[in-house]
Every structure is written in structure tokens, then in C-alpha cells.
mmCIF file of C-alpha atoms in Angstrom:
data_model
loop_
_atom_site.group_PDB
_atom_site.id
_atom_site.type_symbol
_atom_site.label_atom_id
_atom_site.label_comp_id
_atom_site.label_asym_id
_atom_site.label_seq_id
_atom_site.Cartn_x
_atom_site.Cartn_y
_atom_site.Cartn_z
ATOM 1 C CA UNK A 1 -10.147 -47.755 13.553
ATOM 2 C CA UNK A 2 -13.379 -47.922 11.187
ATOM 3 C CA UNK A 3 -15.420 -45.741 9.337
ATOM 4 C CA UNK A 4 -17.223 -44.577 12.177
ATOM 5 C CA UNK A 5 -14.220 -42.769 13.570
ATOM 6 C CA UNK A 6 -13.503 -41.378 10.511
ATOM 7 C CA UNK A 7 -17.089 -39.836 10.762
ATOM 8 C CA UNK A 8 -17.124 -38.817 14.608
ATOM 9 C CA UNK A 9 -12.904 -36.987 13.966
ATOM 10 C CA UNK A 10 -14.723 -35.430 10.617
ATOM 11 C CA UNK A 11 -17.612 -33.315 12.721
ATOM 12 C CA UNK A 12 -14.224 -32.765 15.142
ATOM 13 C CA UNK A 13 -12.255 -31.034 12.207
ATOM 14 C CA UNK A 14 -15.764 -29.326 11.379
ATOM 15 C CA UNK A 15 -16.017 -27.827 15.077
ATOM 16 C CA UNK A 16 -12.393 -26.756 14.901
ATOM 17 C CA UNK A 17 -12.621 -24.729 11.922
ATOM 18 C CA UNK A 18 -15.587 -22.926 13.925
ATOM 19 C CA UNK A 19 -12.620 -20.953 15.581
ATOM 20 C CA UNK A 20 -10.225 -21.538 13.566
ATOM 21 C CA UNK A 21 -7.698 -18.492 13.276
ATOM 22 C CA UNK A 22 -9.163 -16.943 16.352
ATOM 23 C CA UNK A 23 -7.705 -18.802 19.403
ATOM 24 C CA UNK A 24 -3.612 -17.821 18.727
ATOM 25 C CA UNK A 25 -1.260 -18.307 20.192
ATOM 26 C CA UNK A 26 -3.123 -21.948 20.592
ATOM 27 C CA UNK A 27 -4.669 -24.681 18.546
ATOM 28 C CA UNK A 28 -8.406 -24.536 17.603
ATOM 29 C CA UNK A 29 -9.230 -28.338 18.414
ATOM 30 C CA UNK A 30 -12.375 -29.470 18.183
ATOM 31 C CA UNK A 31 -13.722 -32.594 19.897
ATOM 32 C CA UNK A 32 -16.380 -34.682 20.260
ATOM 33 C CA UNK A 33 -18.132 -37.774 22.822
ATOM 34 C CA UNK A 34 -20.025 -40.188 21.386
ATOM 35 C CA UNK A 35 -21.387 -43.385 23.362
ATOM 36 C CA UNK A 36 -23.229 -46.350 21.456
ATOM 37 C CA UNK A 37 -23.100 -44.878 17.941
ATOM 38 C CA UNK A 38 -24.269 -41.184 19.117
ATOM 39 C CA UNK A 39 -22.876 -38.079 20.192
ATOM 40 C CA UNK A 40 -23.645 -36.881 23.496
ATOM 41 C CA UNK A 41 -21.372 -34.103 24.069
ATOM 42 C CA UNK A 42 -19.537 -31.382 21.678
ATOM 43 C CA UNK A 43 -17.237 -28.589 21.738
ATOM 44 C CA UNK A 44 -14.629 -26.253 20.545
ATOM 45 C CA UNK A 45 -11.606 -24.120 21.894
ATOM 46 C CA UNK A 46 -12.989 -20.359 21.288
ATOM 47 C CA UNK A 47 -10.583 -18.356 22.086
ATOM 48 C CA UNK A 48 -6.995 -18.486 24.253
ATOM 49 C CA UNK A 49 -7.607 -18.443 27.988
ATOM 50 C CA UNK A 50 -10.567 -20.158 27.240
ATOM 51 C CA UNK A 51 -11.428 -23.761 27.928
ATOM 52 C CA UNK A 52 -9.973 -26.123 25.166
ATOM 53 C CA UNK A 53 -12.492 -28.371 22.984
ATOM 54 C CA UNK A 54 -12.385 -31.567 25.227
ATOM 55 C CA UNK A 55 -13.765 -29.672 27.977
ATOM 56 C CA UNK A 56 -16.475 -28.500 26.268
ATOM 57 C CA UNK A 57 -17.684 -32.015 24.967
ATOM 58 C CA UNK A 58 -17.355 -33.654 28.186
ATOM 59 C CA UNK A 59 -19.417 -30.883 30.047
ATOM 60 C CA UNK A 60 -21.935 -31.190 27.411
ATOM 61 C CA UNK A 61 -21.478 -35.342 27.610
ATOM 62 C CA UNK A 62 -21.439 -35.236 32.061
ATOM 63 C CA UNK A 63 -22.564 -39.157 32.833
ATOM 64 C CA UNK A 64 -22.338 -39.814 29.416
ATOM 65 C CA UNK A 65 -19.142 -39.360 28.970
ATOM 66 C CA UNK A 66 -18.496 -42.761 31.211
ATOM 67 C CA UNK A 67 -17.330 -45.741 28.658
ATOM 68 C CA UNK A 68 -17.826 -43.611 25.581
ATOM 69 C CA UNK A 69 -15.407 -42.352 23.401
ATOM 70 C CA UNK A 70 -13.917 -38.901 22.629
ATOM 71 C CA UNK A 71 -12.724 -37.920 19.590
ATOM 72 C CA UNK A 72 -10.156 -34.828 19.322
ATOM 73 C CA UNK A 73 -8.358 -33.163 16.566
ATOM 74 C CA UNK A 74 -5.127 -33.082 19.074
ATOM 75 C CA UNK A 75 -3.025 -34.422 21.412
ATOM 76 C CA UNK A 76 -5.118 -33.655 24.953
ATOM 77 C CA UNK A 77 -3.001 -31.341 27.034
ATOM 78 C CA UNK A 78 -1.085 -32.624 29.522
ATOM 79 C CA UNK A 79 0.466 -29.483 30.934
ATOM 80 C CA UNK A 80 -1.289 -26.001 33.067
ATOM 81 C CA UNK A 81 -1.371 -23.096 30.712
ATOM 82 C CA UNK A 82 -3.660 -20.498 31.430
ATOM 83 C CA UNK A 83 -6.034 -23.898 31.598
ATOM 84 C CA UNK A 84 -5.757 -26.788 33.871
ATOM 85 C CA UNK A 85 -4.391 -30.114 31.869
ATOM 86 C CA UNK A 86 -7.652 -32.018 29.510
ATOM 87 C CA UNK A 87 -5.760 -34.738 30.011
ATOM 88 C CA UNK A 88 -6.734 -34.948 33.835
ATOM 89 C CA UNK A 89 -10.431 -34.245 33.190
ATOM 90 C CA UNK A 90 -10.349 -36.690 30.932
ATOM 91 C CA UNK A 91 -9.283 -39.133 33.263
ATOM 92 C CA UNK A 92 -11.863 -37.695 35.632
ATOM 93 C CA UNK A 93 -14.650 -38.420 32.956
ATOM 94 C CA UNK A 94 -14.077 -42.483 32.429
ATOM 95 C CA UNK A 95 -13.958 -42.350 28.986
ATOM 96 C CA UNK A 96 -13.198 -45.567 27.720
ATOM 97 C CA UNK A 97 -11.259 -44.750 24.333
ATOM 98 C CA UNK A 98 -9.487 -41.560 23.320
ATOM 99 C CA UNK A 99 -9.199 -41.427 19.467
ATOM 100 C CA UNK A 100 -6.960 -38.475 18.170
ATOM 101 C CA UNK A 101 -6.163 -37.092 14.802
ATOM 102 C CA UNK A 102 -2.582 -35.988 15.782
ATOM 103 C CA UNK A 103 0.080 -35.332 18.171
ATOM 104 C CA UNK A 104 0.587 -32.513 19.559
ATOM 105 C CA UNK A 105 4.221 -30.675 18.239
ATOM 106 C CA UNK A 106 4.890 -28.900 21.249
ATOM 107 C CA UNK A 107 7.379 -30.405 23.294
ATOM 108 C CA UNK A 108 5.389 -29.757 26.674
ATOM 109 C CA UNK A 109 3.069 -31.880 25.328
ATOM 110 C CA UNK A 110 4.359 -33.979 22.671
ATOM 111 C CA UNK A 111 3.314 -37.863 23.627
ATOM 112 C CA UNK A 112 2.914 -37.140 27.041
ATOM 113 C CA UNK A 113 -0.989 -36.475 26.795
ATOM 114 C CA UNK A 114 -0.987 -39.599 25.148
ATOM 115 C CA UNK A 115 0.703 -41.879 27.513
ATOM 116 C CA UNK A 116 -0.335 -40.040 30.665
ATOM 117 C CA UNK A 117 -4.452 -41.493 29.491
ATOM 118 C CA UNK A 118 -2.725 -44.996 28.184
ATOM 119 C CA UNK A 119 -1.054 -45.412 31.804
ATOM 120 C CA UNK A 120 -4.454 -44.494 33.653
ATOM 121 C CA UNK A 121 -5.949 -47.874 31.416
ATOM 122 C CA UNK A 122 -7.327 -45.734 28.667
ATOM 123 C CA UNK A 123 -7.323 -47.156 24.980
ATOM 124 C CA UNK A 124 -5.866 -44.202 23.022
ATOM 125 C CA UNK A 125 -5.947 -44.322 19.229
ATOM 126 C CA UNK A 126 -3.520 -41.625 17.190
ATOM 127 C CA UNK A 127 -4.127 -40.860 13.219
ATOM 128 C CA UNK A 128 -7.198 -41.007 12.327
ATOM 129 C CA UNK A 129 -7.623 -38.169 9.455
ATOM 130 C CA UNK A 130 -4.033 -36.998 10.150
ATOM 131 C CA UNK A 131 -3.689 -35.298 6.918
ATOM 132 C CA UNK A 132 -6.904 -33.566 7.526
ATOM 133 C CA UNK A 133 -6.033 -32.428 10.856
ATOM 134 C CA UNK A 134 -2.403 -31.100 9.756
ATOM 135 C CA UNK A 135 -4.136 -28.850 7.565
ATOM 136 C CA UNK A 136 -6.598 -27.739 9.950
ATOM 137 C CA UNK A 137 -3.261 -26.942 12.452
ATOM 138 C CA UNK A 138 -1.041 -26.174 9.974
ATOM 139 C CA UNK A 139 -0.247 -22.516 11.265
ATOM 140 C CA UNK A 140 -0.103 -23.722 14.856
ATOM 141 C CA UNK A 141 2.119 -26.530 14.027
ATOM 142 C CA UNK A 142 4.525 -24.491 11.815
ATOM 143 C CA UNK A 143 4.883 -22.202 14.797
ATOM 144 C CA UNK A 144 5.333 -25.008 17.136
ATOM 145 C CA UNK A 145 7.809 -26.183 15.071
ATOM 146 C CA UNK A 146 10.146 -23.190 14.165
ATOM 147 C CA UNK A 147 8.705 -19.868 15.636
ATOM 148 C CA UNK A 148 7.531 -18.875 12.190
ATOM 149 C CA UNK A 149 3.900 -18.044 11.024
ATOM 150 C CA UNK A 150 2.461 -19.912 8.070
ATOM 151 C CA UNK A 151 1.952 -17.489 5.147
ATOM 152 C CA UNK A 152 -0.878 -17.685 2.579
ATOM 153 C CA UNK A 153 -0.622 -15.607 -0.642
ATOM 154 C CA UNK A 154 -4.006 -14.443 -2.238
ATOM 155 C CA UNK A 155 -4.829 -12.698 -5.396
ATOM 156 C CA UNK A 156 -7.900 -11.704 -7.191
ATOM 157 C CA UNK A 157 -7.020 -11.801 -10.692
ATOM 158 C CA UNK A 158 -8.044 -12.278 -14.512
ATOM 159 C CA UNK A 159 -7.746 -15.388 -16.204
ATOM 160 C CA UNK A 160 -4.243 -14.514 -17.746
ATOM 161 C CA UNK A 161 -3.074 -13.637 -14.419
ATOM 162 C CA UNK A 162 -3.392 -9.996 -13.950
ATOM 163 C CA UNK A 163 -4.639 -7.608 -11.350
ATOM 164 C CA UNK A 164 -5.837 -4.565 -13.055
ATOM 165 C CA UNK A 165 -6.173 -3.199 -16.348
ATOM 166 C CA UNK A 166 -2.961 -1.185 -18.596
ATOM 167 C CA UNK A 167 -5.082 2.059 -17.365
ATOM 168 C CA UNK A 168 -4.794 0.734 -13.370
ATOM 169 C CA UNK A 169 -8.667 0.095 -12.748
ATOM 170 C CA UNK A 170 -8.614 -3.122 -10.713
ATOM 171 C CA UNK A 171 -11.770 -2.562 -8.421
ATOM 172 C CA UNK A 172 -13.380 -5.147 -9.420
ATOM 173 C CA UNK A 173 -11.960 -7.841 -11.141
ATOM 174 C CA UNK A 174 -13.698 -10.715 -9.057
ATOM 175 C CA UNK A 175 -17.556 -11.269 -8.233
ATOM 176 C CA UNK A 176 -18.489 -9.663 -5.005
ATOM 177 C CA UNK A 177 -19.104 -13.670 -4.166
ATOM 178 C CA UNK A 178 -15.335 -14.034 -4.345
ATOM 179 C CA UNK A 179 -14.832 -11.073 -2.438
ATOM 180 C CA UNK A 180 -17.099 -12.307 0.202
ATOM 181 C CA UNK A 181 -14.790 -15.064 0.341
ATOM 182 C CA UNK A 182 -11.886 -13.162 0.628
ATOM 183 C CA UNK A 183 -13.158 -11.244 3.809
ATOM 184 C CA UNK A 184 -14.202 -14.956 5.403
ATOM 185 C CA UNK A 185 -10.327 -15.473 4.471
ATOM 186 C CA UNK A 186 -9.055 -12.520 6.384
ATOM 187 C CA UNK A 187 -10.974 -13.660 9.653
ATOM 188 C CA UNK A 188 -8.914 -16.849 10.138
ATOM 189 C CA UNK A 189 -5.839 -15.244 9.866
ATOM 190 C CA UNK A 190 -3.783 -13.271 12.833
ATOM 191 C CA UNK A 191 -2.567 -10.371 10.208
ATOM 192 C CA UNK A 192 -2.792 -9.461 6.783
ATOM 193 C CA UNK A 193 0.295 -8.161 4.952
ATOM 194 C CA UNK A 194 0.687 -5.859 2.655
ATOM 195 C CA UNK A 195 3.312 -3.551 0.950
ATOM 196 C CA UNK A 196 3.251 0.075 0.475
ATOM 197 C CA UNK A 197 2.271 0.590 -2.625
ATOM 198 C CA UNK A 198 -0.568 -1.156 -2.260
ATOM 199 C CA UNK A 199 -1.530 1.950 1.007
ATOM 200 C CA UNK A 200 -0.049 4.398 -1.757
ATOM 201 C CA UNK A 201 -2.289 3.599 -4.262
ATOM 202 C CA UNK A 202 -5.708 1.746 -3.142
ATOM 203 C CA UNK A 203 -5.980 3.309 0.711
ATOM 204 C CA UNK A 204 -7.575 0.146 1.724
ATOM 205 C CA UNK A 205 -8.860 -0.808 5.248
ATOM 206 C CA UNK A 206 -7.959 -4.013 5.432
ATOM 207 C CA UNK A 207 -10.507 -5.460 7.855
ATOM 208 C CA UNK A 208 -12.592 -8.381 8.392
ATOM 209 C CA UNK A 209 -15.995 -7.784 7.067
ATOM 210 C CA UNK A 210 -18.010 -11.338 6.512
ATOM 211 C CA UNK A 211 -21.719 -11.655 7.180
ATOM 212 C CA UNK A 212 -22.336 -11.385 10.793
ATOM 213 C CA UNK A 213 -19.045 -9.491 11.334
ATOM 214 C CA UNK A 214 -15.602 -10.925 11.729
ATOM 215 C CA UNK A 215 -12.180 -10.065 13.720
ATOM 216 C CA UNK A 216 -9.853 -7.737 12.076
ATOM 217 C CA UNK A 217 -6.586 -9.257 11.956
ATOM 218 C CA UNK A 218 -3.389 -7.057 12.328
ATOM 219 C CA UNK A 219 -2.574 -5.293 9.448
ATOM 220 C CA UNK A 220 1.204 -5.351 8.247
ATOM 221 C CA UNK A 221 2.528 -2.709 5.738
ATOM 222 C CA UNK A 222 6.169 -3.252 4.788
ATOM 223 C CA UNK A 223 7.316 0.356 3.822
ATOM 224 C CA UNK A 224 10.981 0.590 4.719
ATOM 225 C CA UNK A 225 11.127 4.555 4.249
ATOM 226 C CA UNK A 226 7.909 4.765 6.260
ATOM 227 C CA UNK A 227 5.950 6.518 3.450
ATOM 228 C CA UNK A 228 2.650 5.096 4.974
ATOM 229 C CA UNK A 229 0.482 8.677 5.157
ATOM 230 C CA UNK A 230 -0.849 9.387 8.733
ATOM 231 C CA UNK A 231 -4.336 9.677 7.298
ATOM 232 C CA UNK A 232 -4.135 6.472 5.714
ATOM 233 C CA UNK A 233 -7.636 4.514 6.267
ATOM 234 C CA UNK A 234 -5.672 1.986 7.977
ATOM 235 C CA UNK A 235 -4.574 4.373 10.807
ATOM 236 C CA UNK A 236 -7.617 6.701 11.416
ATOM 237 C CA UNK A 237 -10.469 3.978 10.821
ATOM 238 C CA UNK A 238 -12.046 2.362 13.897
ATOM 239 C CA UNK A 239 -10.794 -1.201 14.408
ATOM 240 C CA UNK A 240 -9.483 -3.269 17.628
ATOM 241 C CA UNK A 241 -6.728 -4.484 15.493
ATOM 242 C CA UNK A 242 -3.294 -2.582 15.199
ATOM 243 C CA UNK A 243 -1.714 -1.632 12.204
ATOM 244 C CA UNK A 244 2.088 -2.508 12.033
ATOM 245 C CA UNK A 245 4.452 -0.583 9.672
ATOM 246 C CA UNK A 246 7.789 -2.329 9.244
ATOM 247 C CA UNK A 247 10.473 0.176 8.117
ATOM 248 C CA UNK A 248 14.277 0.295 8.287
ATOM 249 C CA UNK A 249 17.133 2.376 9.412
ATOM 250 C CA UNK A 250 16.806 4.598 6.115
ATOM 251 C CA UNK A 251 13.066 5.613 7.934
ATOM 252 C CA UNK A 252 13.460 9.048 8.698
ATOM 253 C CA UNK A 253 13.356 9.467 12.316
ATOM 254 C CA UNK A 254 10.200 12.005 12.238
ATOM 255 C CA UNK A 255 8.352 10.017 9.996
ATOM 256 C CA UNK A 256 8.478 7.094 12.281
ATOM 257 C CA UNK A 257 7.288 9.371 15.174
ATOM 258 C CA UNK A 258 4.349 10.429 13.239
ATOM 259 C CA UNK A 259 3.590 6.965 12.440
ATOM 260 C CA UNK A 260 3.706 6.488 16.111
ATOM 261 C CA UNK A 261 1.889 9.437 17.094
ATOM 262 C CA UNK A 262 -1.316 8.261 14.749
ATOM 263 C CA UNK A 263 -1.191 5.046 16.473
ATOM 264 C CA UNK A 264 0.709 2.629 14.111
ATOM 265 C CA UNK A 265 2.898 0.140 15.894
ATOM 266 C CA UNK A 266 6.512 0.829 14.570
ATOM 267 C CA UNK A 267 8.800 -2.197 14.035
ATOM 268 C CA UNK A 268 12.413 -1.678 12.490
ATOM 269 C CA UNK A 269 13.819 -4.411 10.984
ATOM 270 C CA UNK A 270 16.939 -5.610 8.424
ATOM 271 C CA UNK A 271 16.812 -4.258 4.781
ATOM 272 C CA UNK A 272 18.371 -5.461 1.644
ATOM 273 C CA UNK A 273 18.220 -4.276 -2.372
ATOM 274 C CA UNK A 274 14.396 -5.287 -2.311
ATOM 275 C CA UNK A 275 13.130 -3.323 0.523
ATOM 276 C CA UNK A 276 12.897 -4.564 4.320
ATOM 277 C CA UNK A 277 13.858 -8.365 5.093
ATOM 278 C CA UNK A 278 10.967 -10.255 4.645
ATOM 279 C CA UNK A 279 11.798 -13.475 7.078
ATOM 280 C CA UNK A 280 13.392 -10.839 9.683
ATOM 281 C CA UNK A 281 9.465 -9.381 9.568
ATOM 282 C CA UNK A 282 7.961 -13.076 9.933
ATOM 283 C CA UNK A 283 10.227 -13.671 12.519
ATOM 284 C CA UNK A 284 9.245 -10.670 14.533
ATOM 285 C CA UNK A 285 5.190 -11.862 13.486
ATOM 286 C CA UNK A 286 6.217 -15.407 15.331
ATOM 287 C CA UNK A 287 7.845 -12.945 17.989
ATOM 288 C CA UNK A 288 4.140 -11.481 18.364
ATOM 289 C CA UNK A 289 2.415 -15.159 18.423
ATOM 290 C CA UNK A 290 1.114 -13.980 14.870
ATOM 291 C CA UNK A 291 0.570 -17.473 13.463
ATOM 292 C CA UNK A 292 -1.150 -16.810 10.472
ATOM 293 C CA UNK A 293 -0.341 -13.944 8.078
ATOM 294 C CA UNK A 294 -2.300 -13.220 4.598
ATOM 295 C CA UNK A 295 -0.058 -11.948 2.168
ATOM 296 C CA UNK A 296 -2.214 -9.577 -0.192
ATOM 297 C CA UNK A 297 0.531 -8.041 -2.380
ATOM 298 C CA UNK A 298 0.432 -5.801 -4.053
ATOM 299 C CA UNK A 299 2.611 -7.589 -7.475
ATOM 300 C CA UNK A 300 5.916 -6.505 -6.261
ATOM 301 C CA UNK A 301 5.150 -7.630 -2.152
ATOM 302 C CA UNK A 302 3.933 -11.246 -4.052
ATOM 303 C CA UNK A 303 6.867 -11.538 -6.468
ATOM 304 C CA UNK A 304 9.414 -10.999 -3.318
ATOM 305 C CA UNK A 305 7.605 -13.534 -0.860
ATOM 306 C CA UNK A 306 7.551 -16.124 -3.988
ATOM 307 C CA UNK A 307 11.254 -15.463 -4.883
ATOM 308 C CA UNK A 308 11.829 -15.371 -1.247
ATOM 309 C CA UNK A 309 10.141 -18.968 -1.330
ATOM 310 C CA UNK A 310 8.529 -17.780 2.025
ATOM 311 C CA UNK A 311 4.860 -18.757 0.748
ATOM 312 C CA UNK A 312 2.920 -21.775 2.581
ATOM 313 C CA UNK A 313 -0.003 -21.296 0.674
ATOM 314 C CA UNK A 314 -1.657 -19.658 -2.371
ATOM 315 C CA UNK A 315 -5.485 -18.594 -2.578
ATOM 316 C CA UNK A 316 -6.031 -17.408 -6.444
ATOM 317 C CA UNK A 317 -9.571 -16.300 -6.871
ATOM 318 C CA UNK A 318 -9.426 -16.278 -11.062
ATOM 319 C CA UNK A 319 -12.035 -14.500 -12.883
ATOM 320 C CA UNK A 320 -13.186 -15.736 -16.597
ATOM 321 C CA UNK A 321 -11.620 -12.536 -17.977
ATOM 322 C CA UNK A 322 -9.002 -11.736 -19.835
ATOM 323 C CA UNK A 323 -8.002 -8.400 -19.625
ATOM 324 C CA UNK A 324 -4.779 -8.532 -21.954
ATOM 325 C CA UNK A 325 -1.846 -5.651 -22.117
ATOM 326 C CA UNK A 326 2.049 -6.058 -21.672
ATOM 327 C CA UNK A 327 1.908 -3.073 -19.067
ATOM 328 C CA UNK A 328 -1.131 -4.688 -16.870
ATOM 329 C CA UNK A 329 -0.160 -5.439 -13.364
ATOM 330 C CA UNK A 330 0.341 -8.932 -12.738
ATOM 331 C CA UNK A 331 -0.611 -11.064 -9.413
ATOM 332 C CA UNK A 332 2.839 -11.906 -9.108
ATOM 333 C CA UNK A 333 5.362 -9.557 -10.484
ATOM 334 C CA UNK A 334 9.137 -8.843 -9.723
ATOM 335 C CA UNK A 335 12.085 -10.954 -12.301
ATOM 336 C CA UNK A 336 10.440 -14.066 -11.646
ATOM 337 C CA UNK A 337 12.359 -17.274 -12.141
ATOM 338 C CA UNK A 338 14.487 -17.764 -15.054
ATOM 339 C CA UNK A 339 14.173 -21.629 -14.956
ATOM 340 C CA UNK A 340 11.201 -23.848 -14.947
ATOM 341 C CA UNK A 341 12.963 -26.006 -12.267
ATOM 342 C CA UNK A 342 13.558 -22.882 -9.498
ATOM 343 C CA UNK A 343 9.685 -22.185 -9.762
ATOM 344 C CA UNK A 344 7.090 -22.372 -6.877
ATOM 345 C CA UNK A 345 5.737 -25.985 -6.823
ATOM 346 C CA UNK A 346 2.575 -27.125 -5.325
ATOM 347 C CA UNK A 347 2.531 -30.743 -2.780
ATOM 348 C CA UNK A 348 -1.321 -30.253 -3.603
ATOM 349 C CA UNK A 349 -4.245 -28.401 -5.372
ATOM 350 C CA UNK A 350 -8.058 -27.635 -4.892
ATOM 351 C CA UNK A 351 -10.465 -25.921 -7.687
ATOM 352 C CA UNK A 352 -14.042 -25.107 -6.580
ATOM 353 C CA UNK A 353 -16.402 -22.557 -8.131
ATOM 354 C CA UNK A 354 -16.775 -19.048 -6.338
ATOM 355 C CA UNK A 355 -20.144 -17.522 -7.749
ATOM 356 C CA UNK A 356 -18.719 -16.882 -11.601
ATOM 357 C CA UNK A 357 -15.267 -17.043 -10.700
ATOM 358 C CA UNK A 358 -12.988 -19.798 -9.575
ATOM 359 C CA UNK A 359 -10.649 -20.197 -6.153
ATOM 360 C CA UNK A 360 -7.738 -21.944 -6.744
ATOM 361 C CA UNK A 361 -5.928 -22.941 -3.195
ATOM 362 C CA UNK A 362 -2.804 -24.723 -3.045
ATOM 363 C CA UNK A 363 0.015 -25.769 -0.496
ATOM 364 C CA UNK A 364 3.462 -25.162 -1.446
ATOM 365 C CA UNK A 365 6.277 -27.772 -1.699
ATOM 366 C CA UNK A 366 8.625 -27.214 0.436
ATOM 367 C CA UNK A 367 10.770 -30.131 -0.329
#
């Protein structure tokens, strides 16, 4: 392994983030063919029930593809889905070398992609840009893995933390570049949660909207005494994505049937002292092949996922203001940690500028 396939698996990660978020319940790979030095064939997996990313390079590649090399983000397939196994095309194509970033954690697949192309006399090289490529997959491998979604937390806040003003104006704390960014963010993820408060107070419509249009993701309102209004925006707005309110056995039974009857999706789930169980409602979202769910508070919703130590990942988008006040809402609220050593700790950070404001992104420690 050299430079150069550090280079051909780095435009691989930058065709799988292409679809990345859209192609649940599978893996956005990316993959590419290159023979003497160049490429000669590209692709990526769209959408489910679609044709994965190898096949699309080696269609693109045909003749070429014999002797070259193809580069993939993850572990060919080696089993029929709703597609036939890449692994067999592959063999079909006489590729010489098969370079991949990672192996594949499902156990239908798991190694035997691998060794099914290594029997058929095919050099196959694992790890190149691993790291990389476990962030691109992270919510597909965390669902691989235990059935859960991976959850992101993101807040738009001032520089001393807050999310609106001691009078309650929040809208808009953040450049409308940072808001731009935000909607981008809500298109790679399956479903957006938030809690009821946050319906209560802001009626948002918590869609997709980056330039050239995006895909709503399901929208997830945790309101265990089903106080969601029927002519919420989020139930009478035009949108291909459902909206999910998760209540509990203290719901009154007729306001869960007019939830119903305006076309929200009804779950009922465990509740406790804070409101409804919040891994008994990722559960059911890994029950739903949700992989990827975008916590967007409001404080309290963000204070019980971070006591709950049920984040994955935190998106701040920090504005250089300072808007002051003991009674301002914070990003994060709730009774917090009451020692240094119990709070949320980051296995890595990344700062980059957002217009005038700043996105902070971060993946939790879960060690």
C-alpha cells in the first residue's frame, strides 16, 4: 500500500458521501477502477435496491476493468439482497487487485467478500484509510453492530453557550451560512428528533431544505402526553417524510387518535421521571432501519440524551456572541453533571469556520 491508494480510496470516501445518509438500511460505498495510474470507471450506491458502488465503477470501467484495480470503501458483498453479490461481478470483471478501506460488520458478509475474491486468485488489500472510512459508515456500522442508530446532537448557539435570549428570541442566533449548513446536515440523516417543547414553542417544519432540494428525514417528537397540536406545521405541511410522535401510557387515548387521524405515526413506548425512555425510542428507530437520527433539542431533549450518555456525536454551530443572562436558555440544559469526571468526553474534535460563525463537530468517547 502507497500513496497512490491512499489517493484512489480518498475520491472513494468522496463518492460515498455523495449519498451518504440516503441509501438506509445499507452502506453508501463508494468505489473506484483505476488501471496504469488512471481511473477508468466510478460509482456510488444511490439509494437501497439500487446497484451498490462497485457496480457502478466497473460498468463505467467494462474492458478496462481487466488487470486494474478497484478501490472500495467496503467489504464487496458476498451475499443476494435485493442485489446480486459484487463480489461475483467482480470476479467476472478480472480485476487484478481489490483494495478496501474496511470490512464489512455484518455477519453475512463479514470476511467472506474478502476471501471469496482471494480464493478466485485476486490480491485483496484491507485498511487503507480505515479511520476515514469508519467515519464515513459510522451509522451503518453502529447498526450493524447493535441494532441502534448513531445519534448526532446539534445546536446553534452563542459563544457562552446559549440558545436564545432571557426574553426567548432565538431566531437567529447563527448566520444564515450556518443555517445552510444545518439543512445540508438534516439531509444525511434518516430522522431528526426533537422534544415537545421545542413543537410547543417554535412550530418548526423540520425538513430538508439545501440548495437544489434535499430529502426530509423523519421527524421524531418525544411528547409522552401527546400534546403535539394537530395543526402543528409538522403534521399539515407537505413532505414525503412521516412525522413520529412517541408518547406513553399516560397519552390520553383520544389524543393519540387525533394524532393518528392528522397523519402522525403513533409509537408508545416506556416512560420514566424525565419523560418517555429515550433508548426504548432509539431502539424502536433501529426497529425502523432509522440509522441516523439528529437530535435538535430543544435544552431539556439535549440535557437528557447527554445525561443519558446516548450522544455519538455533537455539531455546535457557535456564534461570536455573547448574549449573557442567568435565565437564557442554554444548548444543553437539565442538572448537568455534578463532577468533572462523569462529563461527556470527546475521542476527537474538528473547528472550521461557517461564514461568521464557527462549527464545532466532535465524536463522543464512549470508552
Amino acid at each position: 500500500m502507497d500513496a497512490d491508494d491512499e489517493r484512489w480510496m480518498a475520491r472513494a470516501l468522496e463518492l460515498a458521501d455523495v449519498a451518504n445518509g440516503h441509501t438506509s438500511p445499507n452502506p453508501s460505498v463508494g468505489a473506484v477502477v483505476v488501471r496504469n495510474g488512471v481511473c477508468v470507471g466510478a460509482g456510488y450506491h444511490p439509494r437501497a435496491g439500487e446497484p451498490h458502488g462497485e457496480v457502478f465503477a466497473l460498468r463505467e470501467a467494462g474492458d478496462k476493468a481487466r488487470g486494474a484495480t478497484l478501490y472500495t470503501t467496503l467489504e464487496p458483498c458476498s451475499h443476494t439482497g435485493r442485489t446480486p453479490p459484487c463480489a461475483e461481478l467482480i470476479l467476472r470483471s478480472d480485476v487484478a487487485r481489490v483494495v478496501s478501506a474496511m470490512q464489512d460488520p455484518d455477519p453475512r458478509v463479514s470476511g467472506r467478500g474478502h476471501d471469496r475474491l482471494r480464493a478466485a486468485g485476486i490480491v485483496v488489500d484491507v485498511g487503507v484509510l480505515e479511520p476515514a472510512a469508519q467515519r464515513t459508515h459510522a451509522a451503518y456500522i453502529k447498526w450493524k453492530t447493535t441494532r441502534l442508530p448513531f445519534v448526532t446532537m446539534k445546536a446553534a448557539m452563542s459563544l457562552d453557550g446559549k440558545t436564545a435570549t432571557v426574553a426567548g428570541e432565538s431566531q437567529w442566533i447563527t448566520s444564515p451560512a450556518a443555517r445552510l449548513e444545518g439543512h445540508r446536515l438534516r439531509d444525511t440523516h434518516d430522522a431528526i428528533l426533537v422534544g415537545v417543547g421545542t413543537v410547543l414553542a417554535d412550530d418548526p417544519s423540520l425538513t430538508a431544505r439545501p440548495p437544489g432540494g434535499g430529502r426530509d428525514p423523519a421527524r421524531i417528537v418525544l411528547d409522552t402526553r401527546a400534546r403535539t397540536p394537530v395543526t402543528a406545521r409538522i403534521l399539515t405541511q407537505t413532505s414525503p417524510a412521516p412525522t413520529v410522535v412517541v408518547t406513553s401510557a399516560a397519552a390520553h387515548a383520544s389524543r393519540v387518535s387525533a394524532l393518528r387521524d392528522a397523519g402522525a405515526v403513533v409509537w408508545t413506548v416506556s416512560a420514566n421521571a424525565g419523560g418517555v425512555d429515550l433508548a426504548a425510542t432509539l431502539a424502536r428507530c433501529g426497529e425502523e432501519s432509522l440509522l441516523s437520527v439528529l437530535v435538535e433539542g430543544g435544552s431539556r431533549t439535549h440535557g437528557s440524551f447527554v445525561r443519558a450518555r446516548l450522544i455519538d456525536r455533537v455539531v455546535a454551530f457557535v456564534a461570536p456572541t455573547v448574549l449573557g443572562g442567568e435565565s437564557a436558555l442554554a444548548a444543553v440544559g437539565g442538572p448537568g453533571f455534578e463532577r468533572l469526571a462523569d462529563a461527556l468526553a470527546f475521542a476527537s474534535w474538528d473547528a472550521r469556520p461557517c461564514g461568521p460563525d464557527f462549527v464545532l463537530e466532535g465524536l463522543v468517547s464512549h470508552a
